[in-house]
PDB file of C-alpha atoms in Angstrom:
ATOM      1  CA  MET A   1       0.519   2.557 -12.208  1.00  0.00           C
ATOM      2  CA  VAL A   2      -4.112   1.865 -13.353  1.00  0.00           C
ATOM      3  CA  GLN A   3      -6.010   2.203 -10.865  1.00  0.00           C
ATOM      4  CA  LEU A   4      -9.524   1.138 -11.921  1.00  0.00           C
ATOM      5  CA  THR A   5     -12.343   2.123  -9.185  1.00  0.00           C
ATOM      6  CA  ARG A   6     -15.207   1.264 -11.267  1.00  0.00           C
ATOM      7  CA  ILE A   7     -15.133  -0.425 -14.859  1.00  0.00           C
ATOM      8  CA  TYR A   8     -18.740   0.440 -15.497  1.00  0.00           C
ATOM      9  CA  THR A   9     -18.369   5.008 -16.384  1.00  0.00           C
ATOM     10  CA  LYS A  10     -22.405   4.798 -18.194  1.00  0.00           C
ATOM     11  CA  SER A  11     -19.936   7.756 -20.918  1.00  0.00           C
ATOM     12  CA  GLY A  12     -20.178   4.886 -23.466  1.00  0.00           C
ATOM     13  CA  ASP A  13     -23.796   4.622 -23.158  1.00  0.00           C
ATOM     14  CA  LYS A  14     -24.391   6.861 -26.006  1.00  0.00           C
ATOM     15  CA  GLY A  15     -21.578   5.079 -28.500  1.00  0.00           C
ATOM     16  CA  LYS A  16     -18.965   6.418 -28.172  1.00  0.00           C
ATOM     17  CA  THR A  17     -15.524   6.242 -25.952  1.00  0.00           C
ATOM     18  CA  ALA A  18     -12.100   8.892 -25.486  1.00  0.00           C
ATOM     19  CA  LEU A  19      -8.822   7.750 -27.408  1.00  0.00           C
ATOM     20  CA  GLY A  20      -5.531   8.269 -24.859  1.00  0.00           C
ATOM     21  CA  ASN A  21      -5.696  12.275 -25.656  1.00  0.00           C
ATOM     22  CA  GLY A  22      -9.265  12.276 -24.398  1.00  0.00           C
ATOM     23  CA  THR A  23     -10.831  13.070 -28.141  1.00  0.00           C
ATOM     24  CA  ARG A  24     -14.287  10.962 -27.646  1.00  0.00           C
ATOM     25  CA  VAL A  25     -15.758   8.518 -31.124  1.00  0.00           C
ATOM     26  CA  PRO A  26     -18.347   6.910 -32.653  1.00  0.00           C
ATOM     27  CA  LYS A  27     -17.183   2.982 -30.625  1.00  0.00           C
ATOM     28  CA  ASN A  28     -17.401   1.466 -34.682  1.00  0.00           C
ATOM     29  CA  ASP A  29     -13.757   4.273 -35.452  1.00  0.00           C
ATOM     30  CA  ILE A  30     -10.828   1.900 -37.297  1.00  0.00           C
ATOM     31  CA  ARG A  31      -9.545   3.640 -34.446  1.00  0.00           C
ATOM     32  CA  VAL A  32     -11.402   1.940 -31.614  1.00  0.00           C
ATOM     33  CA  ALA A  33     -11.821  -1.473 -33.789  1.00  0.00           C
ATOM     34  CA  ALA A  34      -8.340  -2.028 -34.673  1.00  0.00           C
ATOM     35  CA  TYR A  35      -7.353  -1.326 -30.554  1.00  0.00           C
ATOM     36  CA  GLY A  36     -10.003  -4.296 -30.548  1.00  0.00           C
ATOM     37  CA  THR A  37      -9.214  -6.743 -32.403  1.00  0.00           C
ATOM     38  CA  VAL A  38      -5.917  -6.147 -30.532  1.00  0.00           C
ATOM     39  CA  ASP A  39      -7.194  -6.720 -27.666  1.00  0.00           C
ATOM     40  CA  GLU A  40      -8.778  -9.509 -28.943  1.00  0.00           C
ATOM     41  CA  THR A  41      -5.582 -10.994 -29.979  1.00  0.00           C
ATOM     42  CA  ASN A  42      -4.639 -10.995 -26.662  1.00  0.00           C
ATOM     43  CA  ALA A  43      -7.799 -12.579 -25.047  1.00  0.00           C
ATOM     44  CA  VAL A  44      -6.894 -15.299 -27.141  1.00  0.00           C
ATOM     45  CA  ILE A  45      -3.034 -15.721 -26.759  1.00  0.00           C
ATOM     46  CA  GLY A  46      -4.820 -16.111 -22.738  1.00  0.00           C
ATOM     47  CA  VAL A  47      -6.985 -19.062 -24.232  1.00  0.00           C
ATOM     48  CA  ALA A  48      -3.722 -20.588 -25.747  1.00  0.00           C
ATOM     49  CA  ARG A  49      -1.174 -20.392 -22.675  1.00  0.00           C
ATOM     50  CA  LEU A  50      -4.217 -22.429 -20.810  1.00  0.00           C
ATOM     51  CA  HIS A  51      -2.270 -25.299 -22.601  1.00  0.00           C
ATOM     52  CA  SER A  52       1.774 -23.814 -22.767  1.00  0.00           C
ATOM     53  CA  ASP A  53       4.557 -24.182 -20.184  1.00  0.00           C
ATOM     54  CA  GLY A  54       8.625 -22.861 -19.497  1.00  0.00           C
ATOM     55  CA  ASP A  55      10.233 -21.268 -22.327  1.00  0.00           C
ATOM     56  CA  ILE A  56       6.917 -20.603 -24.465  1.00  0.00           C
ATOM     57  CA  ASP A  57       4.918 -18.945 -21.794  1.00  0.00           C
ATOM     58  CA  ASP A  58       7.556 -16.840 -20.396  1.00  0.00           C
ATOM     59  CA  MET A  59       7.310 -15.433 -24.242  1.00  0.00           C
ATOM     60  CA  LEU A  60       3.601 -15.645 -24.893  1.00  0.00           C
ATOM     61  CA  ALA A  61       3.604 -13.993 -21.171  1.00  0.00           C
ATOM     62  CA  ARG A  62       5.886 -11.213 -22.571  1.00  0.00           C
ATOM     63  CA  ILE A  63       3.186 -10.774 -25.988  1.00  0.00           C
ATOM     64  CA  GLN A  64       0.364 -10.200 -23.984  1.00  0.00           C
ATOM     65  CA  ASN A  65       2.079  -7.230 -21.699  1.00  0.00           C
ATOM     66  CA  ASP A  66       3.325  -5.845 -25.601  1.00  0.00           C
ATOM     67  CA  LEU A  67      -0.197  -6.216 -26.391  1.00  0.00           C
ATOM     68  CA  PHE A  68      -0.994  -4.233 -24.333  1.00  0.00           C
ATOM     69  CA  ASP A  69       1.129  -1.159 -25.203  1.00  0.00           C
ATOM     70  CA  LEU A  70       0.180  -1.828 -28.601  1.00  0.00           C
ATOM     71  CA  GLY A  71      -3.533  -1.229 -27.221  1.00  0.00           C
ATOM     72  CA  ALA A  72      -1.929   2.182 -25.332  1.00  0.00           C
ATOM     73  CA  ASP A  73       0.022   3.109 -28.827  1.00  0.00           C
ATOM     74  CA  LEU A  74      -3.198   3.351 -31.295  1.00  0.00           C
ATOM     75  CA  CYS A  75      -6.112   4.467 -29.187  1.00  0.00           C
ATOM     76  CA  THR A  76      -3.659   7.761 -28.290  1.00  0.00           C
ATOM     77  CA  PRO A  77      -3.831   9.220 -31.752  1.00  0.00           C
ATOM     78  CA  GLY A  78      -0.686  10.229 -34.184  1.00  0.00           C
ATOM     79  CA  ASP A  79       2.286   8.347 -34.580  1.00  0.00           C
ATOM     80  CA  GLY A  80       4.573  10.234 -31.315  1.00  0.00           C
ATOM     81  CA  SER A  81       6.432  12.792 -33.338  1.00  0.00           C
ATOM     82  CA  ASN A  82       4.190  15.329 -31.773  1.00  0.00           C
ATOM     83  CA  ASP A  83       3.776  13.785 -28.355  1.00  0.00           C
ATOM     84  CA  ASP A  84       3.679  15.390 -25.011  1.00  0.00           C
ATOM     85  CA  PRO A  85       7.609  15.495 -24.023  1.00  0.00           C
ATOM     86  CA  GLU A  86       7.081  16.006 -19.959  1.00  0.00           C
ATOM     87  CA  ARG A  87       4.608  13.190 -21.130  1.00  0.00           C
ATOM     88  CA  PRO A  88       4.796  11.504 -24.509  1.00  0.00           C
ATOM     89  CA  ALA A  89       1.942   9.076 -25.562  1.00  0.00           C
ATOM     90  CA  LEU A  90       3.499   5.039 -24.386  1.00  0.00           C
ATOM     91  CA  ARG A  91       4.575   3.187 -28.005  1.00  0.00           C
ATOM     92  CA  ILE A  92       5.655  -0.048 -29.379  1.00  0.00           C
ATOM     93  CA  THR A  93       9.090   0.077 -30.230  1.00  0.00           C
ATOM     94  CA  ALA A  94      11.679  -0.901 -32.384  1.00  0.00           C
ATOM     95  CA  LYS A  95      13.653  -3.054 -29.046  1.00  0.00           C
ATOM     96  CA  GLN A  96       9.942  -4.872 -29.114  1.00  0.00           C
ATOM     97  CA  THR A  97      10.053  -5.991 -32.195  1.00  0.00           C
ATOM     98  CA  GLU A  98      13.640  -7.220 -32.509  1.00  0.00           C
ATOM     99  CA  ARG A  99      13.413  -8.993 -29.952  1.00  0.00           C
ATOM    100  CA  LEU A 100       9.819 -11.707 -32.298  1.00  0.00           C
ATOM    101  CA  GLU A 101      12.635 -11.521 -34.577  1.00  0.00           C
ATOM    102  CA  ALA A 102      14.951 -12.999 -32.659  1.00  0.00           C
ATOM    103  CA  GLU A 103      12.712 -15.463 -31.152  1.00  0.00           C
ATOM    104  CA  ILE A 104      11.331 -16.431 -34.356  1.00  0.00           C
ATOM    105  CA  ASP A 105      14.586 -17.185 -35.717  1.00  0.00           C
ATOM    106  CA  ALA A 106      15.858 -19.292 -33.062  1.00  0.00           C
ATOM    107  CA  ILE A 107      12.730 -21.308 -33.162  1.00  0.00           C
ATOM    108  CA  ASN A 108      12.870 -21.633 -36.954  1.00  0.00           C
ATOM    109  CA  ILE A 109      15.927 -23.455 -36.935  1.00  0.00           C
ATOM    110  CA  HIS A 110      14.316 -26.490 -35.176  1.00  0.00           C
ATOM    111  CA  LEU A 111      12.350 -26.501 -37.687  1.00  0.00           C
ATOM    112  CA  ASP A 112      11.873 -28.707 -40.080  1.00  0.00           C
ATOM    113  CA  PRO A 113      11.328 -27.141 -43.754  1.00  0.00           C
ATOM    114  CA  LEU A 114       7.949 -27.121 -45.299  1.00  0.00           C
ATOM    115  CA  LYS A 115       7.373 -29.046 -48.014  1.00  0.00           C
ATOM    116  CA  SER A 116       3.172 -27.397 -48.149  1.00  0.00           C
ATOM    117  CA  PHE A 117       0.739 -25.306 -46.818  1.00  0.00           C
ATOM    118  CA  VAL A 118       0.085 -25.596 -43.142  1.00  0.00           C
ATOM    119  CA  LEU A 119      -3.732 -26.747 -41.785  1.00  0.00           C
ATOM    120  CA  PRO A 120      -4.261 -25.117 -37.880  1.00  0.00           C
ATOM    121  CA  GLY A 121      -4.438 -28.399 -35.655  1.00  0.00           C
ATOM    122  CA  GLY A 122      -2.612 -31.017 -34.317  1.00  0.00           C
ATOM    123  CA  SER A 123      -1.908 -29.710 -30.934  1.00  0.00           C
ATOM    124  CA  ALA A 124      -4.211 -27.649 -28.407  1.00  0.00           C
ATOM    125  CA  LEU A 125      -1.395 -25.290 -28.714  1.00  0.00           C
ATOM    126  CA  SER A 126      -0.813 -25.521 -32.038  1.00  0.00           C
ATOM    127  CA  ALA A 127      -4.473 -25.381 -32.556  1.00  0.00           C
ATOM    128  CA  HIS A 128      -4.819 -21.929 -30.356  1.00  0.00           C
ATOM    129  CA  LEU A 129      -1.685 -20.747 -31.561  1.00  0.00           C
ATOM    130  CA  HIS A 130      -2.938 -20.511 -35.574  1.00  0.00           C
ATOM    131  CA  VAL A 131      -6.344 -18.797 -33.832  1.00  0.00           C
ATOM    132  CA  VAL A 132      -3.510 -15.859 -32.727  1.00  0.00           C
ATOM    133  CA  ARG A 133      -1.902 -15.907 -35.709  1.00  0.00           C
ATOM    134  CA  THR A 134      -5.092 -14.980 -37.520  1.00  0.00           C
ATOM    135  CA  VAL A 135      -7.153 -12.713 -35.371  1.00  0.00           C
ATOM    136  CA  SER A 136      -3.647 -11.410 -35.253  1.00  0.00           C
ATOM    137  CA  ARG A 137      -3.294 -11.320 -38.630  1.00  0.00           C
ATOM    138  CA  ARG A 138      -6.987  -9.165 -38.102  1.00  0.00           C
ATOM    139  CA  ALA A 139      -5.255  -6.238 -36.737  1.00  0.00           C
ATOM    140  CA  GLU A 140      -2.870  -5.912 -38.835  1.00  0.00           C
ATOM    141  CA  ARG A 141      -5.503  -5.537 -41.612  1.00  0.00           C
ATOM    142  CA  LEU A 142      -6.877  -2.698 -40.077  1.00  0.00           C
ATOM    143  CA  ILE A 143      -3.517  -1.174 -38.572  1.00  0.00           C
ATOM    144  CA  VAL A 144      -3.052  -0.527 -42.487  1.00  0.00           C
ATOM    145  CA  GLU A 145      -6.292   0.764 -43.132  1.00  0.00           C
ATOM    146  CA  LEU A 146      -6.173   3.108 -40.289  1.00  0.00           C
ATOM    147  CA  ALA A 147      -2.425   4.188 -41.314  1.00  0.00           C
ATOM    148  CA  GLY A 148      -3.660   5.160 -44.335  1.00  0.00           C
ATOM    149  CA  ILE A 149      -6.693   7.485 -42.857  1.00  0.00           C
ATOM    150  CA  ASP A 150      -4.440   8.709 -39.985  1.00  0.00           C
ATOM    151  CA  ALA A 151      -0.533   9.134 -38.618  1.00  0.00           C
ATOM    152  CA  ILE A 152      -0.811   6.690 -36.420  1.00  0.00           C
ATOM    153  CA  ASN A 153       3.862   4.530 -35.263  1.00  0.00           C
ATOM    154  CA  PRO A 154       4.805   2.568 -38.287  1.00  0.00           C
ATOM    155  CA  GLU A 155       6.893   0.305 -35.667  1.00  0.00           C
ATOM    156  CA  ALA A 156       2.953  -0.797 -34.725  1.00  0.00           C
ATOM    157  CA  VAL A 157       2.655  -2.013 -38.356  1.00  0.00           C
ATOM    158  CA  ARG A 158       5.945  -3.926 -37.879  1.00  0.00           C
ATOM    159  CA  TYR A 159       5.194  -5.367 -34.612  1.00  0.00           C
ATOM    160  CA  ILE A 160       1.791  -6.344 -35.139  1.00  0.00           C
ATOM    161  CA  ASN A 161       3.060  -8.322 -37.931  1.00  0.00           C
ATOM    162  CA  ARG A 162       5.786  -9.968 -36.740  1.00  0.00           C
ATOM    163  CA  LEU A 163       3.694 -11.270 -34.464  1.00  0.00           C
ATOM    164  CA  SER A 164       1.758 -13.472 -37.122  1.00  0.00           C
ATOM    165  CA  ASP A 165       4.530 -14.705 -37.916  1.00  0.00           C
ATOM    166  CA  HIS A 166       6.097 -15.191 -34.365  1.00  0.00           C
ATOM    167  CA  MET A 167       2.397 -17.147 -34.168  1.00  0.00           C
ATOM    168  CA  PHE A 168       3.233 -19.059 -37.109  1.00  0.00           C
ATOM    169  CA  VAL A 169       6.700 -20.576 -36.240  1.00  0.00           C
ATOM    170  CA  LEU A 170       5.873 -21.078 -32.640  1.00  0.00           C
ATOM    171  CA  ALA A 171       2.170 -23.655 -33.109  1.00  0.00           C
ATOM    172  CA  ARG A 172       5.065 -25.261 -35.254  1.00  0.00           C
ATOM    173  CA  HIS A 173       6.796 -26.161 -32.588  1.00  0.00           C
ATOM    174  CA  ALA A 174       3.908 -27.103 -30.587  1.00  0.00           C
ATOM    175  CA  ASN A 175       3.796 -29.354 -32.803  1.00  0.00           C
ATOM    176  CA  ASN A 176       7.050 -31.828 -32.379  1.00  0.00           C
ATOM    177  CA  GLY A 177       8.817 -29.328 -34.484  1.00  0.00           C
ATOM    178  CA  GLY A 178       6.527 -29.737 -37.004  1.00  0.00           C
ATOM    179  CA  LYS A 179       6.963 -32.947 -37.374  1.00  0.00           C
ATOM    180  CA  ASP A 180       3.456 -33.415 -36.354  1.00  0.00           C
ATOM    181  CA  ASP A 181       2.316 -30.685 -38.373  1.00  0.00           C
ATOM    182  CA  ILE A 182      -1.236 -31.466 -40.686  1.00  0.00           C
ATOM    183  CA  LEU A 183       0.013 -30.592 -44.343  1.00  0.00           C
ATOM    184  CA  TRP A 184      -2.433 -29.069 -46.936  1.00  0.00           C
ATOM    185  CA  LYS A 185      -3.064 -31.345 -49.558  1.00  0.00           C
ATOM    186  CA  PRO A 186      -4.400 -29.556 -52.746  1.00  0.00           C
ATOM    187  CA  GLY A 187      -7.436 -31.011 -54.655  1.00  0.00           C
ATOM    188  CA  LEU A 188      -7.271 -34.371 -51.982  1.00  0.00           C
ATOM    189  CA  THR A 189     -11.011 -34.054 -51.986  1.00  0.00           C
ATOM    190  CA  ARG A 190     -11.621 -33.720 -55.525  1.00  0.00           C
TER     191      ARG A 190
END
């Protein structure tokens, strides 16, 4: 378990931070941007949870924990294949992605079919989940960019891709099963 005794260390005062393996990199490094945006995704889920309860809140709580796992995965260079077997890095797993897929399927089966693109909004929870969706898409773009220049756990890309899908169907669920979705009307204001 992590134990923090001090919040500030002053070690980042010159614009560098330590990765999970101790390597120091600039704070604007793509890897730091990727896991920082995963952290931002987690924070906006925290705001969404102010409007959730029951099974939805339980799902969001599990996802928040997963996102800390994902951040730990991304802050440790490598794809996991060369991790020290005595002290392997924390990596996101296929089981976590599969759980998202199962939840997506279970939610989506009860939604009204889409007849147009959905505009973010409706209920407060739905609006916040759409913010989560867009921030997680930004995290995905950064993770894919990182994967193009450095080895990462491929499950990280799959997980973050499923997360935005999950937030989309959950946002529709929060809008009365899609009945209260606000639909895009192409050319409406021409």
